[in-house]
Short mmCIF file of C-alpha atoms in Angstrom, two decimals:
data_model
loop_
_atom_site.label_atom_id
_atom_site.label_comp_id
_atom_site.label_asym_id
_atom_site.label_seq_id
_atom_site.Cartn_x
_atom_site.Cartn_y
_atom_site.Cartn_z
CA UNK A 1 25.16 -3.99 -11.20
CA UNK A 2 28.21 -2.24 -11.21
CA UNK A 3 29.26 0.61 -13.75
CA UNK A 4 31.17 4.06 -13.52
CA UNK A 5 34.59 5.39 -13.68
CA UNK A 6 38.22 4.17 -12.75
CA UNK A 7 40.29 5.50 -10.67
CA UNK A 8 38.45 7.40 -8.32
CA UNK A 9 36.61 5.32 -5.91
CA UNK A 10 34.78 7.84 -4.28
CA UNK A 11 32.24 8.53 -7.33
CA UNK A 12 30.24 5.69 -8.38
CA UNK A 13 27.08 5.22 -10.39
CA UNK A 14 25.50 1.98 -9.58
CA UNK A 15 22.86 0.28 -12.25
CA UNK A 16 20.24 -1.29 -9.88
CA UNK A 17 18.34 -3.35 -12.50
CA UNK A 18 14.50 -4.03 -12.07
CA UNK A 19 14.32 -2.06 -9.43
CA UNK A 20 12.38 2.10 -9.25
CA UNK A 21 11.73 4.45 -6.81
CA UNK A 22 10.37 2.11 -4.46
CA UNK A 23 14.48 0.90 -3.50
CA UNK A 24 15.88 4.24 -4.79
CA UNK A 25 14.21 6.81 -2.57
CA UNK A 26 14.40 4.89 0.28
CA UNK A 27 18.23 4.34 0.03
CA UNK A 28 18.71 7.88 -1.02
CA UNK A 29 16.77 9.41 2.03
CA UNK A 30 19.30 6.92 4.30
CA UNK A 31 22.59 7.61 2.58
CA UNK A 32 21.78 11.47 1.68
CA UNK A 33 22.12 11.57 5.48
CA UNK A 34 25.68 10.28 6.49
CA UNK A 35 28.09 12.98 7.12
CA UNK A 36 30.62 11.53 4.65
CA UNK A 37 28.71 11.65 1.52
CA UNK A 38 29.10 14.92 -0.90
CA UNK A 39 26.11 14.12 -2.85
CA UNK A 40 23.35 11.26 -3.06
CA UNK A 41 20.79 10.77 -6.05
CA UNK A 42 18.66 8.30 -7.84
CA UNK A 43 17.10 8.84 -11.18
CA UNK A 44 15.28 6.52 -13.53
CA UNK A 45 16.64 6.70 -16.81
CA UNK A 46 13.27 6.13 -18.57
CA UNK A 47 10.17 4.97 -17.56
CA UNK A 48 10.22 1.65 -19.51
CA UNK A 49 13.35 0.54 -19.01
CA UNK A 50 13.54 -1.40 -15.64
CA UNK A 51 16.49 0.14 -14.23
CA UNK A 52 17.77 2.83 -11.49
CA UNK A 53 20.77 4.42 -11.59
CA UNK A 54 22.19 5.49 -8.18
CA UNK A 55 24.85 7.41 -7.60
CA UNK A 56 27.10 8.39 -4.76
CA UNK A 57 29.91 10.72 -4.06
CA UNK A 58 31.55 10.63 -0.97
CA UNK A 59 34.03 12.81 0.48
CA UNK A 60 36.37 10.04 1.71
CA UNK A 61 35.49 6.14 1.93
CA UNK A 62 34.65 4.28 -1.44
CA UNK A 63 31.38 4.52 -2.34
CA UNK A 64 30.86 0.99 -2.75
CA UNK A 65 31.71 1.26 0.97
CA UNK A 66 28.88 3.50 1.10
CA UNK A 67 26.43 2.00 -0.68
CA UNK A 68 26.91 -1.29 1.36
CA UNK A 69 26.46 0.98 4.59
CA UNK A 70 22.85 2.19 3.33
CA UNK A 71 21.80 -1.40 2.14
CA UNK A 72 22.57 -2.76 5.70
CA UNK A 73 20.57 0.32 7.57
CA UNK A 74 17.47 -0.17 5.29
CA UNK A 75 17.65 -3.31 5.89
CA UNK A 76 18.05 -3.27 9.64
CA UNK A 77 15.35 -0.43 9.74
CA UNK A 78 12.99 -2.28 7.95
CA UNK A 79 13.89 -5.47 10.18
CA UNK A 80 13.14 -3.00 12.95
CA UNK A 81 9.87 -1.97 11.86
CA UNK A 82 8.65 -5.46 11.06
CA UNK A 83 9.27 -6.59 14.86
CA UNK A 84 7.92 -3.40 16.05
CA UNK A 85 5.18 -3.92 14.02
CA UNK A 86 4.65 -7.55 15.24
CA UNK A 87 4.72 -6.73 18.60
CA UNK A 88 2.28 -4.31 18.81
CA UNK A 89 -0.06 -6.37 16.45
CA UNK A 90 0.15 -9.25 18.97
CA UNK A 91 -1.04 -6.85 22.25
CA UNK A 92 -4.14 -5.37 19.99
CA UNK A 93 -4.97 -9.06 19.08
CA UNK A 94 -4.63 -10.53 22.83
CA UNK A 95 -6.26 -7.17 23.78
CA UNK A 96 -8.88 -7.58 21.60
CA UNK A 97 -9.63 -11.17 22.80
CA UNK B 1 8.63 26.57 20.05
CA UNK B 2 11.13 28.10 18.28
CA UNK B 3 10.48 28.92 14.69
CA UNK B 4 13.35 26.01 13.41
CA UNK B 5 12.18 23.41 15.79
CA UNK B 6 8.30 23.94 14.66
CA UNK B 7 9.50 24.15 10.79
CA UNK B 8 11.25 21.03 11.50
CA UNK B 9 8.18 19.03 12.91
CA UNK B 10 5.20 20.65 11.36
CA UNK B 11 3.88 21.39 7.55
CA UNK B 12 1.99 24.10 8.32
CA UNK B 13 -0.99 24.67 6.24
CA UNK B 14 -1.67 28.71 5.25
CA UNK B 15 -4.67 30.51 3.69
CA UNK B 16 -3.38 30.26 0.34
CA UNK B 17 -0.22 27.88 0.48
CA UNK B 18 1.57 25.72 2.54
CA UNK B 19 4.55 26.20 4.42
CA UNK B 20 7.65 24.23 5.53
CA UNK B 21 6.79 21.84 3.40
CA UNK B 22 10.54 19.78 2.78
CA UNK B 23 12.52 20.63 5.78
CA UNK B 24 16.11 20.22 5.03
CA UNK B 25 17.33 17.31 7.24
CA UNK B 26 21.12 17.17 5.36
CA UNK B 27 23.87 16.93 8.14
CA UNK B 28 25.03 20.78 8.44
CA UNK B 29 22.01 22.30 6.53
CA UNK B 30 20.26 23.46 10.09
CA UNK B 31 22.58 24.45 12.84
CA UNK B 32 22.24 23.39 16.50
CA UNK B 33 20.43 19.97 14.89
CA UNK B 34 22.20 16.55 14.49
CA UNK B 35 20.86 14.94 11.06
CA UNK B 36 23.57 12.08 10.30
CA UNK B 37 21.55 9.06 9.42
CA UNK B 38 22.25 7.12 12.77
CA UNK B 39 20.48 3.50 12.70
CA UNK B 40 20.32 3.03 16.24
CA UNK B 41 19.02 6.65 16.94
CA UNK B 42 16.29 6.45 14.36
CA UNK B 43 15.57 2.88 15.77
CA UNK B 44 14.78 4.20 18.96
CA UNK B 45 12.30 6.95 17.28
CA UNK B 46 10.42 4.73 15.49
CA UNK B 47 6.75 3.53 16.82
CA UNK B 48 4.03 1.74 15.74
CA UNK B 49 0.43 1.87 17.17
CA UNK B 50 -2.55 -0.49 15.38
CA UNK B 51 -5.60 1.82 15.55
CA UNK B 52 -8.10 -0.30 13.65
CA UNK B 53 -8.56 -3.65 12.33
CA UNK B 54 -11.45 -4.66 10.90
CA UNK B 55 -12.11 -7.59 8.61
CA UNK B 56 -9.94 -6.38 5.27
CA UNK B 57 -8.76 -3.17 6.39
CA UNK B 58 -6.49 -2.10 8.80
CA UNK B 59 -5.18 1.16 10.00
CA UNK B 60 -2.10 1.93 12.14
CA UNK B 61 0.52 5.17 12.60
CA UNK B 62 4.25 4.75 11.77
CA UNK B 63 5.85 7.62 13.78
CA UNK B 64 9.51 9.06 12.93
CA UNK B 65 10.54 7.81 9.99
CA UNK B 66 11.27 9.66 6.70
CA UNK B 67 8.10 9.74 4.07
CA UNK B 68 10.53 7.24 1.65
CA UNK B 69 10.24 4.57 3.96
CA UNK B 70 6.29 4.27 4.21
CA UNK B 71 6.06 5.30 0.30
CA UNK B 72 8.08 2.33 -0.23
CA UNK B 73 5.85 -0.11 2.05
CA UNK B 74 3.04 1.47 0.11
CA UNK B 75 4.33 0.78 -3.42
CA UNK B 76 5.59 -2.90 -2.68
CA UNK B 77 2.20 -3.44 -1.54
CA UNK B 78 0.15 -2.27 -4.45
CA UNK B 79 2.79 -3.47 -6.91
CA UNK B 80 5.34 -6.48 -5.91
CA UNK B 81 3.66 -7.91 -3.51
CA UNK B 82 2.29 -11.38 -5.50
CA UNK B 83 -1.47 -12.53 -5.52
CA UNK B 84 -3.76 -15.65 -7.22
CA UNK B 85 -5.57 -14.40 -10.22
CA UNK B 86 -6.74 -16.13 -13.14
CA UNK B 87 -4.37 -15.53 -16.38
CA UNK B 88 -5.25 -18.12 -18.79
CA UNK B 89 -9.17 -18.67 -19.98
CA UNK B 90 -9.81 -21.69 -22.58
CA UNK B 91 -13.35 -20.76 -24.41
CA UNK B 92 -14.71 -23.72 -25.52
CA UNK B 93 -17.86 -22.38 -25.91
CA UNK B 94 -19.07 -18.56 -25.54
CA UNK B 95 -22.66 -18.35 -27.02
CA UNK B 96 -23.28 -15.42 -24.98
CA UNK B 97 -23.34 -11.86 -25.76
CA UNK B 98 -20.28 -11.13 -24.07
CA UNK B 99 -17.06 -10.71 -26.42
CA UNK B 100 -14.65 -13.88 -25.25
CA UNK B 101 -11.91 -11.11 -25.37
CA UNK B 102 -14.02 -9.10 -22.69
CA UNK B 103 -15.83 -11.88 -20.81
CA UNK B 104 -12.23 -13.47 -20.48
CA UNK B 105 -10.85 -10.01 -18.69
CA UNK B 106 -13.56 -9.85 -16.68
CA UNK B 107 -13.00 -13.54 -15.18
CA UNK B 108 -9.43 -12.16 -14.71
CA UNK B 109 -10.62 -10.00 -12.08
CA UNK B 110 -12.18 -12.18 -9.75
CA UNK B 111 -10.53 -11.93 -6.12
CA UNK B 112 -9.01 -15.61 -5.17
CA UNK B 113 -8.71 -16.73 -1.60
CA UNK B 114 -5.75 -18.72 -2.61
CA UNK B 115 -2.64 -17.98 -0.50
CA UNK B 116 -0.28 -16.91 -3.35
CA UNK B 117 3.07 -17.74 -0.23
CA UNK B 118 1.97 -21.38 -1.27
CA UNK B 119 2.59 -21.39 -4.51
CA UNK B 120 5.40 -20.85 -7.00
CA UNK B 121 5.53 -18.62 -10.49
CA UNK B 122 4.09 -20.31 -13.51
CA UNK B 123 7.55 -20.88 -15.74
CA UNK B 124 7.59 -18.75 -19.07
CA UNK B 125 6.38 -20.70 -21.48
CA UNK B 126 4.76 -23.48 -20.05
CA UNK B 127 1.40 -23.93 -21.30
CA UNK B 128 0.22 -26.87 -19.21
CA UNK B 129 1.05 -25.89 -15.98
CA UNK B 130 2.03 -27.65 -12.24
CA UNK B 131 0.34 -28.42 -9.05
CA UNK B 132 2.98 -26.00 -7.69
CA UNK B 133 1.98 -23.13 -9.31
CA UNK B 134 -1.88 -23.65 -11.10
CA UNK B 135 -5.38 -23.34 -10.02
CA UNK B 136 -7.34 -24.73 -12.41
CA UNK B 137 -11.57 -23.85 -12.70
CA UNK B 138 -14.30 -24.58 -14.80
CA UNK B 139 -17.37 -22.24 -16.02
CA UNK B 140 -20.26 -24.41 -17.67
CA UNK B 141 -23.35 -22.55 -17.49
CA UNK B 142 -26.30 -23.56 -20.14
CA UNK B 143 -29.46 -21.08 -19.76
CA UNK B 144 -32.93 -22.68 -20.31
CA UNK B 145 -36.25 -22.37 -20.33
CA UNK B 146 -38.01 -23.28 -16.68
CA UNK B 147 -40.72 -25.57 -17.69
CA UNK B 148 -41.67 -25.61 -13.81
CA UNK B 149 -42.27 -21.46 -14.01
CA UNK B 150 -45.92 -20.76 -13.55
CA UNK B 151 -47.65 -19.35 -16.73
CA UNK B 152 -48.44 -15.63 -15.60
CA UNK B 153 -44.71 -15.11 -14.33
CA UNK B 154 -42.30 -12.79 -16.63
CA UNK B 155 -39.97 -12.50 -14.00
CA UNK B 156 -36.44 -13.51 -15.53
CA UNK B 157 -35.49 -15.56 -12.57
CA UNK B 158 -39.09 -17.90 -12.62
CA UNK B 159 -39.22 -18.13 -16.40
CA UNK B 160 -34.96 -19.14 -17.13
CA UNK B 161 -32.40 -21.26 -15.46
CA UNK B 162 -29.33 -19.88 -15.24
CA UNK B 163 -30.31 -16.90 -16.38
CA UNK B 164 -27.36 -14.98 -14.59
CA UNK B 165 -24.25 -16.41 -14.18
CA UNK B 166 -22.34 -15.28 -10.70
CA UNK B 167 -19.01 -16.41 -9.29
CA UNK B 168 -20.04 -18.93 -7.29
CA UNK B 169 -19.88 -21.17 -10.60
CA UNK B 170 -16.55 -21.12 -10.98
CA UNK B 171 -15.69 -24.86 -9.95
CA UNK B 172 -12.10 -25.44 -8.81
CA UNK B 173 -10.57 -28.51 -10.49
CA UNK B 174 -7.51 -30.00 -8.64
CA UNK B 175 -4.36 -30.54 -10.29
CA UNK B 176 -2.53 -33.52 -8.74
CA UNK B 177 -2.48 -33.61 -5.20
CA UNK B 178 -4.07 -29.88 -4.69
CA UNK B 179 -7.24 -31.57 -3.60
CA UNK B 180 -5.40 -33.06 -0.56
CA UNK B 181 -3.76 -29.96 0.40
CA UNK B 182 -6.50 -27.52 -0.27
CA UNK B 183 -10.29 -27.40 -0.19
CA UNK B 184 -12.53 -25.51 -2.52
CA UNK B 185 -12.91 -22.53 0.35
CA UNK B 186 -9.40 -22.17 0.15
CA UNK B 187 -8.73 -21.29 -3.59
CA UNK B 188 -12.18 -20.26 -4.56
CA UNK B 189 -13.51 -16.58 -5.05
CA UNK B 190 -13.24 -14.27 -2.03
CA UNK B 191 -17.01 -13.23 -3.12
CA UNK B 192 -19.57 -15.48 -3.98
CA UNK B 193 -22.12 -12.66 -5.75
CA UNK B 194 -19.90 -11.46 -8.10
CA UNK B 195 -22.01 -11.35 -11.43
CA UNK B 196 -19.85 -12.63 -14.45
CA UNK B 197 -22.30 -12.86 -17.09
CA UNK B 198 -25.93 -12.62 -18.15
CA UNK B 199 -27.63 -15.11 -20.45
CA UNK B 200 -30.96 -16.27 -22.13
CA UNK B 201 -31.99 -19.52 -23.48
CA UNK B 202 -29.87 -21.45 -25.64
CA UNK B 203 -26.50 -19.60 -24.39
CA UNK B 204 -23.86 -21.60 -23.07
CA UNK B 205 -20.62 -21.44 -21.46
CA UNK B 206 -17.87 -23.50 -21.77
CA UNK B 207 -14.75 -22.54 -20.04
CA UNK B 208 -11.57 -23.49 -18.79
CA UNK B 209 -9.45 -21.42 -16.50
CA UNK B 210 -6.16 -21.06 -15.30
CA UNK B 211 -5.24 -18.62 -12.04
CA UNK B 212 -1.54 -18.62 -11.73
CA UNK B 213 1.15 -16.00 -9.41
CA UNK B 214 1.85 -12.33 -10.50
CA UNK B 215 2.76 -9.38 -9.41
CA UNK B 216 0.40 -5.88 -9.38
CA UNK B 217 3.25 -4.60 -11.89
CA UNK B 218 2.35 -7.17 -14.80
CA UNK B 219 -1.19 -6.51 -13.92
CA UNK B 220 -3.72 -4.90 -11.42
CA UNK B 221 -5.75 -8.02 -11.02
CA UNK B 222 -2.51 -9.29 -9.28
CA UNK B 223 -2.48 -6.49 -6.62
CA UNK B 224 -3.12 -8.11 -3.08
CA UNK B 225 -4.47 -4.57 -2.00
CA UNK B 226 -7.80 -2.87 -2.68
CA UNK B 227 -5.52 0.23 -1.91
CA UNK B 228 -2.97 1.22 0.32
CA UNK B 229 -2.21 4.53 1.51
CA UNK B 230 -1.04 7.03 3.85
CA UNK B 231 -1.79 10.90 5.13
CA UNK B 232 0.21 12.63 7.39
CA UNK B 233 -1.37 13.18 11.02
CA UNK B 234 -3.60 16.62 10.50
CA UNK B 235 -3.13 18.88 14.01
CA UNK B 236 -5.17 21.92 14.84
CA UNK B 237 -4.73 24.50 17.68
CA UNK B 238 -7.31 27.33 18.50
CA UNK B 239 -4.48 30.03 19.92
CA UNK B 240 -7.74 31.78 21.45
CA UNK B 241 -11.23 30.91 23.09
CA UNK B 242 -13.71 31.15 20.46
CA UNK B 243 -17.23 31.21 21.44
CA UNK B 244 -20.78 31.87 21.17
CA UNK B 245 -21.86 31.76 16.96
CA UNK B 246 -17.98 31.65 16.20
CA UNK B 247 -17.76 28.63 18.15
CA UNK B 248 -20.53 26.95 15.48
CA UNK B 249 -19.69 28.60 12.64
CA UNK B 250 -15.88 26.89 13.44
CA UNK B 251 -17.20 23.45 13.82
CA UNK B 252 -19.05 23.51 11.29
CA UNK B 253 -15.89 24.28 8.77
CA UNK B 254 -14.09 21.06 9.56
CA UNK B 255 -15.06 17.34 8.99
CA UNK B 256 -17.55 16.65 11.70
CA UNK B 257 -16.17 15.05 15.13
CA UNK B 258 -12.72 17.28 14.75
CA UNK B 259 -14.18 20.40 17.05
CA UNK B 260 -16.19 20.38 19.88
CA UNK B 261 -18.35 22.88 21.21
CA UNK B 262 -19.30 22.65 24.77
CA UNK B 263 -20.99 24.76 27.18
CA UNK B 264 -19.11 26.20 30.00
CA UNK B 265 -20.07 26.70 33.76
CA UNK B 266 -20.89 30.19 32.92
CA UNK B 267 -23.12 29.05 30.37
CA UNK B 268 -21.18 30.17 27.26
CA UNK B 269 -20.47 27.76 24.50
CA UNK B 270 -16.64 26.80 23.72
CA UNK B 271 -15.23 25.66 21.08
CA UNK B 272 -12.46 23.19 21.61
CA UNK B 273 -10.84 20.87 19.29
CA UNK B 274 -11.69 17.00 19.73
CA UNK B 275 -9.92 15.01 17.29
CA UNK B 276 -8.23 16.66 14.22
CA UNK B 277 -7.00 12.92 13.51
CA UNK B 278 -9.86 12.74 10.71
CA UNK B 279 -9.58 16.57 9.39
CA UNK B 280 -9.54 16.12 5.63
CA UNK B 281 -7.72 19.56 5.91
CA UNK B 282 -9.67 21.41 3.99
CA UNK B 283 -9.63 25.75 4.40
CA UNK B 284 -13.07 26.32 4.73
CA UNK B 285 -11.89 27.97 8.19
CA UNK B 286 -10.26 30.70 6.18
CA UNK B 287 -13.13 31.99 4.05
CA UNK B 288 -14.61 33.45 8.06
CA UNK B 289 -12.08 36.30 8.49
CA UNK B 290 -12.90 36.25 11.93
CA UNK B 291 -11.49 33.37 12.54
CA UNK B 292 -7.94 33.57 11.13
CA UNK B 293 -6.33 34.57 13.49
CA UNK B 294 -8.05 31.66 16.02
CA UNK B 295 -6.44 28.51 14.57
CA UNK B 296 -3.40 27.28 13.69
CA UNK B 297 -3.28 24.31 10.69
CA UNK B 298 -0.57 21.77 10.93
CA UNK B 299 0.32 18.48 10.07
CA UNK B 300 2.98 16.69 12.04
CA UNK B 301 5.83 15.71 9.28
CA UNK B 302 6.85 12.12 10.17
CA UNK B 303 3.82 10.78 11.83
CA UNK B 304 1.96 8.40 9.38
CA UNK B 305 -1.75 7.17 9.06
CA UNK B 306 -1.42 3.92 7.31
CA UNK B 307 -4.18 2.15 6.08
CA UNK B 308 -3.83 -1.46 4.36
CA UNK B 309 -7.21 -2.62 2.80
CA UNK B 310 -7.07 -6.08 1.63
CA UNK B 311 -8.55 -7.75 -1.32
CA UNK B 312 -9.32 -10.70 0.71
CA UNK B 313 -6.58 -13.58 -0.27
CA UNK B 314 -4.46 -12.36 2.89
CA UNK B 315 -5.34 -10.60 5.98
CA UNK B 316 -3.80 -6.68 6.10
CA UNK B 317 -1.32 -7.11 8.90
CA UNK B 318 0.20 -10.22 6.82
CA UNK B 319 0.15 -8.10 4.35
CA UNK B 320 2.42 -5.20 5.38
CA UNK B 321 4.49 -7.79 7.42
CA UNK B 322 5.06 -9.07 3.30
CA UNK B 323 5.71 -5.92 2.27
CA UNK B 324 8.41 -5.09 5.15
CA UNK B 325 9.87 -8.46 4.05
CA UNK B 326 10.29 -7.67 0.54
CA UNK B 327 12.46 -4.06 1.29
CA UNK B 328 14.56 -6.80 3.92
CA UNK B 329 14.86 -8.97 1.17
CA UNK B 330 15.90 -6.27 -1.65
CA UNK B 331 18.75 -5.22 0.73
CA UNK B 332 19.65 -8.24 1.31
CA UNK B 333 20.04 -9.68 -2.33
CA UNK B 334 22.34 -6.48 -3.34
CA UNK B 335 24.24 -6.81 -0.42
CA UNK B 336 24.97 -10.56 -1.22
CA UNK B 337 25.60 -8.89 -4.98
CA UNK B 338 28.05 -6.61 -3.31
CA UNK B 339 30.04 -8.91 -1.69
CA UNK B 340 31.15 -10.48 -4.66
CA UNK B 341 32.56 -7.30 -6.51
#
């Protein structure tokens, strides 16, 4: 999963195989956002070939410290959503009834 | 509201373009607003309201959250989401007029009712197939002559048997011990009526078929969805009374429901705007110079209409609660990946 240059921590590119736009946006519209990070972007090499490369430069921390930051807020976000989600479908249903 | 703080909320929709339509939400890039990606803050912004459920379909709003995050929900939905659908078809017999190569698609299509959580993906390979991840049916149809039809009838359905062949004769066949765990209402066709074939005397079908797990990416017959999509709330202001003609001549140029004219104590009629939830946006306002400089055209940038119809396997709301899960679980697998580097 893991390619890009020595040395320098703070530049990565990451190889997210099998995975698109649907992980790649997502991630870039959380990590764009942190106050450390010089630049943020996804692109899909080709259209055919099943991978995303993602790619982070940051103006301090590593950006495998980065990336692991963004995985763990999409993933509480969409954690979030899901019990927001379930709680509100549970008052229309008992509301309904 | 200041011209930042509107540019910020609203796209706003002009005569001949529309404006504000990315608003730059980098830390630094507007001054006087915070934009650092803060979990807990965004959290706390984030609502949910279910406005409509109905059989398949479902609508509900996701408010303050970035347009990746719904566009993702969306996409796992219509394309990694898994569904039942049938992949493998063994003609024994096709006497029909149908092409086995198109008749065989067309079975492909059929919605199952199977719940695709309780089973597992078919190995590569493996011809044969598991109670774990198989439905297997069988289509024998013979069309014949009705002796019993009266002698004056020519209509198709007196005069032939089987003359049309609908989904309803798809009959499951339990592998191991499927017919334990599941009935035939369970795994069957969502629709009964769907016609597969037509046939006339003397044409048969013979057919074995085998539904097994995908994904909408291998193949749309896969996708759990009908469709799944999202608009961005529509909101309209009148920034003076109109009235009188005007006041028709403005409802009239948006989808009906969104304006309403009333009368007022004084006996004019008022226009005044109802419900621009269901606007389709259109700019038929703008071709009635008149009326300009009355209304304002907006849509509010993070609030989402969601809508989730369902093919019928899964109810909606299980399926977007799926769909969350997925994201959750994508995180979580390169997180895990992480931690070993």
């Amino acid at each position: 999963m893991l390619a890009g240059d020595k040395g320098n921590e703070k530049c990565r590119t990451f190889v997210f195989h099998n995975e698109d736009h649907t992980l790649g946006n997502a991630l870039r519209s959380i990590i764009g956002r942190y106050p450390d990070v010089e630049l943020c972007a996804y692109s899909m090499p080709h259209p055919s070939e099943p991978k995303m490369l993602f790619r982070i430069q940051t103006f301090g921390p590593p950006a495998v410290e980065v990336l692991r930051r963004g995985l763990s807020d999409l993933q509480a976000l969409s954690d979030h959503t899901l019990k927001v989600f379930e709680v509100f479908f549970q008052c229309v249903v008992s509301y309904n009834i | 509201m200041d011209p930042i703080s509107e540019s910020r909320r609203r796209i706003s929709i002009k005569e001949h373009a529309l404006a504000n339509v990315s608003s730059p939400n980098y830390p630094g890039s507007c001054a006087g607003y915070d934009d650092t990606f803060d979990i807990k803050s965004v959290i706390e912004k984030l609502k949910v309201n279910i406005k409509r459920l109905e059989g398949n379909e479902m609508e509900f709003d996701l408010i303050g959250v970035e347009p990746a995050i719904p566009n993702a929900f969306r996409r796992i939905l219509l394309v990694e989401l898994p569904s039942m659908a049938i992949e493998k078809v063994f003609i024994y017999n096709n006497t029909s007029v149908i092409q086995d190569e198109v008749l065989a698609h067309r079975l492909g299509l059929v919605p199952l009712k199977a719940d695709p959580r309780l089973f597992e993906y078919r190995q590569e390979g493996d011809e044969e197939g598991t109670e774990q991840d198989t439905l297997e049916f069988e289509l024998k149809v013979t069309c014949a002559n009705n002796k019993a039809a009266a002698k004056d009838s020519s209509a198709l359905k007196d005069i032939y048997v089987n003359h049309k062949v609908f989904s309803d004769s798809l009959k499951w066949v339990p592998i191991g011990n499927q017919g334990d765990v599941y009935t035939e209402d369970d795994v069957g066709p969502v629709h009964k009526d769907i016609l597969l074939n037509c046939l006339r005397p003397g044409h048969k079908l013979d057919i074995k078929l085998h539904a097994v797990k995908g994904i909408g990416r291998d193949h749309a017959k896969f996708s759990p969805v009908a469709t799944a999509y999202y608009r961005i709330l529509p909101e309209i202001t009148l920034t003076r009374e109109v009235e009188g003609e005007a006041a028709d001549r403005l409802q009239s140029c948006f989808t009906p429901g969104v304006i309403k004219v009333s009368e007022t104590k004084d006996g004019r009629k008022v226009a005044k705007v109802e419900d621009a939830r269901y606007d389709m946006c259109s700019r038929n306002v703008f071709k009635h110079k008149d009326l300009i400089d009355a209304v304002k055209l907006d849509r509010v940038r993070d609030h989402f209409i969601f809508t989730v119809e369902s093919v019928g396997a899964l109810p909606p709301d299980v399926l977007f609660i799926e769909a969350v899960k997925v994201l959750k679980g994508k995180c979580a697998r390169f997180l895990e990946e992480l931690s070993t580097i």
